[in-house]
PDB file of C-alpha atoms in Angstrom:
ATOM      1  CA  MET A  22     -21.377  11.546  29.047  1.00 64.00           C
ATOM      2  CA  ASP A  23     -22.189  14.647  27.036  1.00 86.00           C
ATOM      3  CA  ILE A  24     -23.875  13.502  23.744  1.00 91.00           C
ATOM      4  CA  VAL A  25     -22.339  16.443  21.884  1.00 93.00           C
ATOM      5  CA  LEU A  26     -18.870  15.248  23.067  1.00 92.00           C
ATOM      6  CA  LEU A  27     -19.700  11.733  21.768  1.00 94.00           C
ATOM      7  CA  MET A  28     -20.750  13.214  18.450  1.00 95.00           C
ATOM      8  CA  LYS A  29     -17.388  15.054  18.251  1.00 95.00           C
ATOM      9  CA  ALA A  30     -15.576  11.766  18.987  1.00 95.00           C
ATOM     10  CA  ALA A  31     -17.530  10.016  16.184  1.00 96.00           C
ATOM     11  CA  VAL A  32     -16.588  12.772  13.767  1.00 96.00           C
ATOM     12  CA  MET A  33     -12.939  12.505  14.690  1.00 96.00           C
ATOM     13  CA  GLY A  34     -13.187   8.691  14.316  1.00 96.00           C
ATOM     14  CA  VAL A  35     -14.471   9.127  10.793  1.00 97.00           C
ATOM     15  CA  VAL A  36     -11.621  11.540   9.938  1.00 96.00           C
ATOM     16  CA  GLU A  37      -9.033   9.243  11.388  1.00 95.00           C
ATOM     17  CA  GLY A  38     -10.351   6.146   9.689  1.00 95.00           C
ATOM     18  CA  LEU A  39     -10.660   7.792   6.254  1.00 95.00           C
ATOM     19  CA  THR A  40      -7.175   9.428   6.316  1.00 95.00           C
ATOM     20  CA  GLU A  41      -4.921   7.087   8.235  1.00 93.00           C
ATOM     21  CA  PHE A  42      -4.133   4.886   5.243  1.00 94.00           C
ATOM     22  CA  LEU A  43      -4.358   7.530   2.424  1.00 95.00           C
ATOM     23  CA  PRO A  44      -1.189   9.489   1.510  1.00 95.00           C
ATOM     24  CA  VAL A  45      -2.704  12.787   2.950  1.00 94.00           C
ATOM     25  CA  SER A  46      -1.580  12.840   6.686  1.00 91.00           C
ATOM     26  CA  SER A  47      -4.209  11.960   9.195  1.00 92.00           C
ATOM     27  CA  THR A  48      -2.542  14.190  11.782  1.00 89.00           C
ATOM     28  CA  GLY A  49      -3.091  17.276   9.788  1.00 90.00           C
ATOM     29  CA  HIS A  50      -6.751  16.414   9.238  1.00 93.00           C
ATOM     30  CA  LEU A  51      -7.293  15.692  12.883  1.00 92.00           C
ATOM     31  CA  ILE A  52      -5.736  18.923  13.953  1.00 90.00           C
ATOM     32  CA  LEU A  53      -7.957  20.840  11.585  1.00 91.00           C
ATOM     33  CA  THR A  54     -11.141  19.035  12.503  1.00 93.00           C
ATOM     34  CA  GLY A  55     -10.387  19.145  16.199  1.00 92.00           C
ATOM     35  CA  ALA A  56      -9.877  22.989  16.020  1.00 90.00           C
ATOM     36  CA  LEU A  57     -13.146  23.430  14.059  1.00 90.00           C
ATOM     37  CA  LEU A  58     -15.087  21.247  16.638  1.00 93.00           C
ATOM     38  CA  GLY A  59     -13.427  22.776  19.682  1.00 90.00           C
ATOM     39  CA  PHE A  60     -12.019  19.423  20.505  1.00 88.00           C
ATOM     40  CA  ASP A  61      -8.274  20.232  20.795  1.00 83.00           C
ATOM     41  CA  ASP A  62      -7.217  20.225  24.393  1.00 83.00           C
ATOM     42  CA  ASP A  63      -4.544  17.929  25.816  1.00 81.00           C
ATOM     43  CA  LYS A  64      -6.921  15.061  26.350  1.00 82.00           C
ATOM     44  CA  ALA A  65      -8.133  15.365  22.757  1.00 84.00           C
ATOM     45  CA  LYS A  66      -4.513  15.004  21.499  1.00 83.00           C
ATOM     46  CA  VAL A  67      -4.193  11.751  23.397  1.00 84.00           C
ATOM     47  CA  PHE A  68      -7.583  10.684  21.925  1.00 87.00           C
ATOM     48  CA  ASP A  69      -6.324  11.360  18.442  1.00 87.00           C
ATOM     49  CA  ILE A  70      -3.393   8.945  18.928  1.00 85.00           C
ATOM     50  CA  ALA A  71      -5.387   6.365  20.787  1.00 84.00           C
ATOM     51  CA  ILE A  72      -8.139   6.026  18.155  1.00 89.00           C
ATOM     52  CA  GLN A  73      -5.482   4.996  15.594  1.00 89.00           C
ATOM     53  CA  THR A  74      -5.832   1.633  17.241  1.00 89.00           C
ATOM     54  CA  GLY A  75      -9.356   1.312  15.830  1.00 92.00           C
ATOM     55  CA  ALA A  76      -7.988   1.874  12.301  1.00 93.00           C
ATOM     56  CA  ILE A  77      -5.352  -0.734  12.955  1.00 93.00           C
ATOM     57  CA  PHE A  78      -8.005  -3.376  14.000  1.00 93.00           C
ATOM     58  CA  ALA A  79      -9.463  -2.725  10.601  1.00 95.00           C
ATOM     59  CA  VAL A  80      -6.279  -3.794   8.946  1.00 94.00           C
ATOM     60  CA  ILE A  81      -6.100  -6.847  11.184  1.00 95.00           C
ATOM     61  CA  ILE A  82      -9.629  -7.919  10.337  1.00 95.00           C
ATOM     62  CA  TYR A  83      -9.242  -7.093   6.663  1.00 95.00           C
ATOM     63  CA  TYR A  84      -6.106  -9.161   6.330  1.00 95.00           C
ATOM     64  CA  TRP A  85      -6.938 -11.749   8.998  1.00 96.00           C
ATOM     65  CA  GLN A  86      -6.434 -14.698   6.754  1.00 95.00           C
ATOM     66  CA  LYS A  87      -2.894 -13.607   5.850  1.00 94.00           C
ATOM     67  CA  ILE A  88      -2.136 -12.681   9.534  1.00 95.00           C
ATOM     68  CA  LYS A  89      -3.597 -15.973  10.836  1.00 95.00           C
ATOM     69  CA  ALA A  90      -1.732 -18.097   8.272  1.00 94.00           C
ATOM     70  CA  THR A  91       1.520 -16.290   9.267  1.00 94.00           C
ATOM     71  CA  LEU A  92       0.992 -16.901  12.920  1.00 94.00           C
ATOM     72  CA  VAL A  93       0.107 -20.495  12.388  1.00 95.00           C
ATOM     73  CA  GLY A  94       3.064 -21.025  10.084  1.00 95.00           C
ATOM     74  CA  LEU A  95       5.691 -19.295  12.167  1.00 94.00           C
ATOM     75  CA  PRO A  96       7.039 -22.508  13.792  1.00 92.00           C
ATOM     76  CA  SER A  97       7.746 -24.343  10.521  1.00 92.00           C
ATOM     77  CA  GLN A  98       6.985 -22.338   7.405  1.00 94.00           C
ATOM     78  CA  ARG A  99       9.887 -20.378   5.925  1.00 94.00           C
ATOM     79  CA  GLN A 100       7.552 -17.873   3.999  1.00 93.00           C
ATOM     80  CA  ALA A 101       5.587 -17.091   7.221  1.00 95.00           C
ATOM     81  CA  GLN A 102       8.841 -16.531   9.141  1.00 95.00           C
ATOM     82  CA  ARG A 103      10.252 -14.314   6.409  1.00 96.00           C
ATOM     83  CA  PHE A 104       7.113 -12.160   6.181  1.00 96.00           C
ATOM     84  CA  ALA A 105       6.902 -11.734  10.005  1.00 96.00           C
ATOM     85  CA  LEU A 106      10.579 -10.854  10.198  1.00 97.00           C
ATOM     86  CA  ASN A 107      10.156  -8.344   7.396  1.00 97.00           C
ATOM     87  CA  VAL A 108       7.407  -6.552   9.206  1.00 96.00           C
ATOM     88  CA  LEU A 109       9.497  -6.489  12.464  1.00 96.00           C
ATOM     89  CA  ILE A 110      12.568  -5.180  10.551  1.00 97.00           C
ATOM     90  CA  GLY A 111      10.373  -2.495   8.900  1.00 97.00           C
ATOM     91  CA  PHE A 112       8.976  -1.338  12.226  1.00 95.00           C
ATOM     92  CA  LEU A 113      12.351  -1.079  14.102  1.00 95.00           C
ATOM     93  CA  PRO A 114      13.619   2.073  12.525  1.00 95.00           C
ATOM     94  CA  ALA A 115      10.342   3.977  13.503  1.00 92.00           C
ATOM     95  CA  ALA A 116      10.496   2.495  16.991  1.00 91.00           C
ATOM     96  CA  VAL A 117      14.092   3.506  17.668  1.00 93.00           C
ATOM     97  CA  ILE A 118      14.114   6.852  15.856  1.00 92.00           C
ATOM     98  CA  GLY A 119      10.741   7.780  17.165  1.00 87.00           C
ATOM     99  CA  LEU A 120      11.830   7.346  20.796  1.00 85.00           C
ATOM    100  CA  LEU A 121      14.948   9.375  20.094  1.00 89.00           C
ATOM    101  CA  VAL A 122      13.444  12.348  18.341  1.00 88.00           C
ATOM    102  CA  TYR A 123       9.801  12.575  19.558  1.00 80.00           C
ATOM    103  CA  LYS A 124      10.309  15.416  21.955  1.00 81.00           C
ATOM    104  CA  THR A 125      12.361  17.347  19.450  1.00 88.00           C
ATOM    105  CA  ILE A 126       9.758  16.934  16.628  1.00 85.00           C
ATOM    106  CA  LYS A 127       6.981  17.980  19.034  1.00 79.00           C
ATOM    107  CA  ALA A 128       8.883  20.991  20.174  1.00 81.00           C
ATOM    108  CA  HIS A 129      10.202  22.309  16.842  1.00 81.00           C
ATOM    109  CA  LEU A 130       8.300  20.921  13.878  1.00 83.00           C
ATOM    110  CA  PHE A 131       4.679  21.320  14.895  1.00 84.00           C
ATOM    111  CA  ASN A 132       4.110  24.756  13.229  1.00 87.00           C
ATOM    112  CA  PRO A 133       2.117  25.855  10.191  1.00 91.00           C
ATOM    113  CA  GLY A 134       5.213  26.368   8.027  1.00 91.00           C
ATOM    114  CA  VAL A 135       6.502  22.846   8.454  1.00 92.00           C
ATOM    115  CA  VAL A 136       3.046  21.304   8.210  1.00 91.00           C
ATOM    116  CA  ALA A 137       2.070  23.156   5.025  1.00 94.00           C
ATOM    117  CA  GLY A 138       5.523  22.638   3.576  1.00 95.00           C
ATOM    118  CA  ALA A 139       5.326  18.925   4.242  1.00 95.00           C
ATOM    119  CA  PHE A 140       1.954  18.690   2.523  1.00 96.00           C
ATOM    120  CA  ILE A 141       3.154  20.549  -0.588  1.00 97.00           C
ATOM    121  CA  VAL A 142       6.612  18.986  -0.822  1.00 96.00           C
ATOM    122  CA  GLY A 143       5.016  15.546  -0.409  1.00 96.00           C
ATOM    123  CA  ALA A 144       2.616  16.378  -3.222  1.00 97.00           C
ATOM    124  CA  LEU A 145       5.529  17.372  -5.513  1.00 97.00           C
ATOM    125  CA  ILE A 146       7.263  14.100  -4.789  1.00 97.00           C
ATOM    126  CA  ILE A 147       4.168  12.146  -5.599  1.00 97.00           C
ATOM    127  CA  LEU A 148       3.740  14.023  -8.912  1.00 97.00           C
ATOM    128  CA  TRP A 149       7.445  13.470  -9.718  1.00 97.00           C
ATOM    129  CA  VAL A 150       7.202   9.803  -8.972  1.00 96.00           C
ATOM    130  CA  GLU A 151       4.023   9.266 -10.974  1.00 95.00           C
ATOM    131  CA  LYS A 152       4.687  11.645 -13.905  1.00 94.00           C
ATOM    132  CA  VAL A 153       8.499  11.596 -14.307  1.00 95.00           C
ATOM    133  CA  ALA A 154      10.271   8.780 -12.459  1.00 93.00           C
ATOM    134  CA  LYS A 155       7.623   6.101 -13.148  1.00 92.00           C
ATOM    135  CA  PRO A 156       9.565   3.395 -11.335  1.00 93.00           C
ATOM    136  CA  VAL A 157       9.399  -0.090 -12.779  1.00 93.00           C
ATOM    137  CA  PRO A 158       8.489  -2.578 -10.009  1.00 95.00           C
ATOM    138  CA  ARG A 159      10.674  -5.567  -9.409  1.00 96.00           C
ATOM    139  CA  ILE A 160       8.616  -6.788  -6.359  1.00 96.00           C
ATOM    140  CA  GLN A 161       4.963  -7.624  -7.036  1.00 95.00           C
ATOM    141  CA  SER A 162       4.032  -9.169  -3.664  1.00 95.00           C
ATOM    142  CA  VAL A 163       4.949  -8.447   0.002  1.00 96.00           C
ATOM    143  CA  ASP A 164       6.034 -12.085   0.161  1.00 94.00           C
ATOM    144  CA  ASP A 165       8.804 -11.468  -2.339  1.00 95.00           C
ATOM    145  CA  MET A 166      10.420  -8.713  -0.236  1.00 97.00           C
ATOM    146  CA  SER A 167      13.907  -9.230   1.278  1.00 96.00           C
ATOM    147  CA  ALA A 168      14.992  -8.143   4.751  1.00 97.00           C
ATOM    148  CA  LEU A 169      16.858  -5.247   3.082  1.00 97.00           C
ATOM    149  CA  ASP A 170      13.747  -4.128   1.221  1.00 97.00           C
ATOM    150  CA  ALA A 171      11.860  -4.115   4.553  1.00 97.00           C
ATOM    151  CA  LEU A 172      14.590  -2.163   6.259  1.00 97.00           C
ATOM    152  CA  LYS A 173      14.685   0.503   3.541  1.00 97.00           C
ATOM    153  CA  VAL A 174      10.899   0.960   3.659  1.00 97.00           C
ATOM    154  CA  GLY A 175      11.099   1.177   7.445  1.00 96.00           C
ATOM    155  CA  PHE A 176      13.555   4.085   7.221  1.00 96.00           C
ATOM    156  CA  VAL A 177      11.360   5.808   4.624  1.00 96.00           C
ATOM    157  CA  GLN A 178       8.453   5.394   7.039  1.00 94.00           C
ATOM    158  CA  CYS A 179      10.277   7.524   9.543  1.00 94.00           C
ATOM    159  CA  LEU A 180       9.766  10.559   7.242  1.00 94.00           C
ATOM    160  CA  GLY A 181       6.169  10.295   8.336  1.00 92.00           C
ATOM    161  CA  MET A 182       7.185  11.695  11.729  1.00 91.00           C
ATOM    162  CA  ILE A 183       7.424  15.103  10.057  1.00 92.00           C
ATOM    163  CA  PRO A 184       4.037  16.693  10.683  1.00 90.00           C
ATOM    164  CA  GLY A 185       2.074  16.827   7.438  1.00 92.00           C
ATOM    165  CA  THR A 186       4.241  14.280   5.551  1.00 93.00           C
ATOM    166  CA  SER A 187       1.867  11.196   6.076  1.00 93.00           C
ATOM    167  CA  ARG A 188       3.197   7.866   7.266  1.00 93.00           C
ATOM    168  CA  SER A 189       1.241   5.979   4.698  1.00 95.00           C
ATOM    169  CA  GLY A 190       2.283   8.362   1.953  1.00 95.00           C
ATOM    170  CA  ALA A 191       5.971   8.052   2.873  1.00 96.00           C
ATOM    171  CA  THR A 192       5.883   4.182   2.924  1.00 96.00           C
ATOM    172  CA  ILE A 193       3.741   3.788  -0.190  1.00 97.00           C
ATOM    173  CA  ILE A 194       5.611   6.246  -2.428  1.00 96.00           C
ATOM    174  CA  GLY A 195       8.971   5.338  -0.920  1.00 96.00           C
ATOM    175  CA  GLY A 196       8.148   1.709  -1.404  1.00 97.00           C
ATOM    176  CA  MET A 197       7.400   2.325  -5.110  1.00 97.00           C
ATOM    177  CA  LEU A 198      10.711   4.136  -5.584  1.00 96.00           C
ATOM    178  CA  LEU A 199      12.496   1.167  -3.905  1.00 96.00           C
ATOM    179  CA  GLY A 200      10.989  -1.235  -6.400  1.00 96.00           C
ATOM    180  CA  LEU A 201       7.647  -2.369  -4.914  1.00 97.00           C
ATOM    181  CA  SER A 202       4.616  -2.515  -7.063  1.00 96.00           C
ATOM    182  CA  ARG A 203       1.887  -0.076  -6.249  1.00 96.00           C
ATOM    183  CA  LYS A 204      -0.231  -2.897  -4.584  1.00 95.00           C
ATOM    184  CA  ALA A 205       2.744  -4.355  -2.706  1.00 97.00           C
ATOM    185  CA  ALA A 206       3.832  -0.992  -1.323  1.00 97.00           C
ATOM    186  CA  THR A 207       0.297  -0.143  -0.186  1.00 96.00           C
ATOM    187  CA  GLU A 208      -0.125  -3.541   1.572  1.00 96.00           C
ATOM    188  CA  PHE A 209       3.161  -3.387   3.223  1.00 97.00           C
ATOM    189  CA  SER A 210       2.243   0.099   4.491  1.00 96.00           C
ATOM    190  CA  PHE A 211      -0.891  -1.436   5.960  1.00 95.00           C
ATOM    191  CA  TYR A 212       1.114  -4.236   7.694  1.00 96.00           C
ATOM    192  CA  LEU A 213       3.775  -1.824   9.018  1.00 95.00           C
ATOM    193  CA  ALA A 214       1.007   0.238  10.563  1.00 93.00           C
ATOM    194  CA  ILE A 215       0.015  -2.604  12.856  1.00 93.00           C
ATOM    195  CA  PRO A 216       3.005  -2.483  15.210  1.00 91.00           C
ATOM    196  CA  THR A 217       3.809   1.238  14.518  1.00 88.00           C
ATOM    197  CA  LEU A 218       0.427   2.700  15.424  1.00 86.00           C
ATOM    198  CA  ILE A 219      -0.426   0.289  18.187  1.00 87.00           C
ATOM    199  CA  GLY A 220       2.996   1.106  19.761  1.00 83.00           C
ATOM    200  CA  ALA A 221       2.355   4.832  19.430  1.00 80.00           C
ATOM    201  CA  GLY A 222      -1.146   4.474  20.903  1.00 79.00           C
ATOM    202  CA  VAL A 223      -0.018   2.448  23.866  1.00 81.00           C
ATOM    203  CA  TYR A 224       2.921   4.783  24.579  1.00 78.00           C
ATOM    204  CA  SER A 225       0.736   7.919  24.374  1.00 76.00           C
ATOM    205  CA  LEU A 226      -1.943   6.477  26.658  1.00 77.00           C
ATOM    206  CA  TYR A 227       0.750   5.438  29.238  1.00 78.00           C
ATOM    207  CA  LYS A 228       2.681   8.733  29.032  1.00 79.00           C
ATOM    208  CA  GLU A 229      -0.511  10.776  29.435  1.00 76.00           C
ATOM    209  CA  ARG A 230      -2.399   8.489  31.792  1.00 77.00           C
ATOM    210  CA  ALA A 231      -2.815  11.218  34.373  1.00 79.00           C
ATOM    211  CA  LEU A 232      -5.155  13.071  32.005  1.00 77.00           C
ATOM    212  CA  LEU A 233      -7.466  10.153  31.676  1.00 76.00           C
ATOM    213  CA  SER A 234     -10.204   8.671  33.914  1.00 81.00           C
ATOM    214  CA  VAL A 235     -12.863   5.863  33.789  1.00 83.00           C
ATOM    215  CA  ALA A 236     -15.365   8.482  32.613  1.00 82.00           C
ATOM    216  CA  ASP A 237     -13.445   8.786  29.426  1.00 84.00           C
ATOM    217  CA  ILE A 238     -14.158   5.144  28.354  1.00 89.00           C
ATOM    218  CA  PRO A 239     -17.308   6.012  26.331  1.00 91.00           C
ATOM    219  CA  LEU A 240     -15.589   8.839  24.539  1.00 91.00           C
ATOM    220  CA  PHE A 241     -12.568   6.599  23.533  1.00 91.00           C
ATOM    221  CA  ALA A 242     -14.875   3.645  22.712  1.00 94.00           C
ATOM    222  CA  VAL A 243     -17.026   5.754  20.208  1.00 95.00           C
ATOM    223  CA  GLY A 244     -13.797   6.988  18.566  1.00 95.00           C
ATOM    224  CA  LEU A 245     -12.258   3.546  18.345  1.00 94.00           C
ATOM    225  CA  VAL A 246     -15.396   1.873  16.892  1.00 96.00           C
ATOM    226  CA  VAL A 247     -16.137   4.599  14.356  1.00 97.00           C
ATOM    227  CA  SER A 248     -12.464   4.844  13.231  1.00 96.00           C
ATOM    228  CA  PHE A 249     -12.511   1.046  12.736  1.00 96.00           C
ATOM    229  CA  ILE A 250     -15.574   1.140  10.500  1.00 97.00           C
ATOM    230  CA  ALA A 251     -14.349   4.088   8.426  1.00 97.00           C
ATOM    231  CA  ALA A 252     -10.780   2.498   8.079  1.00 96.00           C
ATOM    232  CA  TRP A 253     -12.222  -0.798   6.969  1.00 96.00           C
ATOM    233  CA  LEU A 254     -14.264   0.935   4.210  1.00 97.00           C
ATOM    234  CA  CYS A 255     -11.224   3.074   3.227  1.00 96.00           C
ATOM    235  CA  ILE A 256      -8.938   0.074   2.907  1.00 96.00           C
ATOM    236  CA  HIS A 257     -11.447  -1.706   0.741  1.00 95.00           C
ATOM    237  CA  TRP A 258     -11.845   1.415  -1.434  1.00 97.00           C
ATOM    238  CA  LEU A 259      -8.168   2.260  -1.684  1.00 96.00           C
ATOM    239  CA  LEU A 260      -7.167  -1.286  -2.884  1.00 95.00           C
ATOM    240  CA  ARG A 261      -9.776  -1.091  -5.585  1.00 95.00           C
ATOM    241  CA  TYR A 262      -8.771   2.484  -6.538  1.00 96.00           C
ATOM    242  CA  ILE A 263      -5.033   1.804  -6.874  1.00 94.00           C
ATOM    243  CA  ALA A 264      -5.819  -1.098  -9.335  1.00 92.00           C
ATOM    244  CA  THR A 265      -6.712   1.455 -11.934  1.00 94.00           C
ATOM    245  CA  HIS A 266      -5.444   4.818 -10.764  1.00 94.00           C
ATOM    246  CA  THR A 267      -2.304   6.609  -9.725  1.00 95.00           C
ATOM    247  CA  PHE A 268      -1.803   8.728  -6.694  1.00 96.00           C
ATOM    248  CA  VAL A 269      -1.836  12.052  -8.701  1.00 97.00           C
ATOM    249  CA  GLY A 270      -5.224  13.004  -7.359  1.00 96.00           C
ATOM    250  CA  PHE A 271      -3.935  12.876  -3.786  1.00 97.00           C
ATOM    251  CA  ALA A 272      -0.996  15.154  -4.750  1.00 97.00           C
ATOM    252  CA  TRP A 273      -3.330  17.936  -5.874  1.00 97.00           C
ATOM    253  CA  TYR A 274      -5.380  17.394  -2.741  1.00 97.00           C
ATOM    254  CA  ARG A 275      -2.280  17.804  -0.569  1.00 97.00           C
ATOM    255  CA  ILE A 276      -1.391  21.045  -2.293  1.00 97.00           C
ATOM    256  CA  ALA A 277      -4.830  22.457  -1.645  1.00 97.00           C
ATOM    257  CA  PHE A 278      -4.740  21.187   2.008  1.00 96.00           C
ATOM    258  CA  GLY A 279      -1.335  22.807   2.493  1.00 96.00           C
ATOM    259  CA  LEU A 280      -2.873  26.123   1.420  1.00 96.00           C
ATOM    260  CA  VAL A 281      -5.718  25.548   3.896  1.00 95.00           C
ATOM    261  CA  VAL A 282      -3.055  25.099   6.683  1.00 94.00           C
ATOM    262  CA  LEU A 283      -1.417  28.389   5.798  1.00 95.00           C
ATOM    263  CA  ALA A 284      -4.828  30.192   5.581  1.00 94.00           C
ATOM    264  CA  THR A 285      -6.156  28.848   8.862  1.00 94.00           C
ATOM    265  CA  ALA A 286      -2.829  29.579  10.653  1.00 93.00           C
ATOM    266  CA  TRP A 287      -2.721  33.178   9.225  1.00 93.00           C
ATOM    267  CA  SER A 288      -6.350  33.816  10.266  1.00 93.00           C
ATOM    268  CA  GLY A 289      -5.827  32.368  13.764  1.00 91.00           C
ATOM    269  CA  LEU A 290      -8.523  29.765  13.159  1.00 90.00           C
ATOM    270  CA  VAL A 291      -6.308  26.842  13.960  1.00 90.00           C
ATOM    271  CA  ASN A 292      -3.357  26.385  16.327  1.00 86.00           C
ATOM    272  CA  TRP A 293      -0.994  24.099  14.439  1.00 86.00           C
ATOM    273  CA  SER A 294       1.510  23.777  17.374  1.00 77.00           C
ATOM    274  CA  ALA A 295       1.986  20.413  19.086  1.00 60.00           C
TER     275      ALA A 295
END
């Protein structure tokens, strides 16, 4: 395996791990990084989705005690059953709507105008929520969520299918607007990512299996391991960050990145199509 290609896979893994759970759109960052590295062919696009699994394993490990307690308690504990059901309910809208509109999104929304617009509009929504709306939380813990709360957040998560929006950004900010505390919204976004991104990764690998071969195993292994490490560090940092900070800084970053999308598209440096 080409060492340069493995280094590119490692860089992409770092980008995926650091951006998957921040409200900044990992897809946008992977597209830009892949273009700059010359790692943006059809196989690379499958790679981008597949290495999300590494980031998800970081969530599983980080919250293993909670996940383990839920699995053990499923047969008899009401709280465990309620939490597991809420995650399932929150996941279902993305599963159903994603299958229905995936091809349409890929065909019509992957263009620089939509991506840049989503970055900037998302930033303005974050600024409005943090500076103007300032929602008062009624739910302090994910264990206090009802099935209806989970369903609402699940539908909000679907906004993340729009390129440049950010799945985590949609669920966290949407969750806050729906009454979740900053910490509860962030953690529920992590938990929703487990079935959502694993499902997307498995679906993508199966759908594009003709592009892959046994020789690709080292490439994907490097991306998965590096994204796992970067995501674990990012989760740890983000939970500490939100304890004393708002998401305003991410909003300004999104505006800057939206301008980068327009500049790279105008210059021809990056192809922002699907």
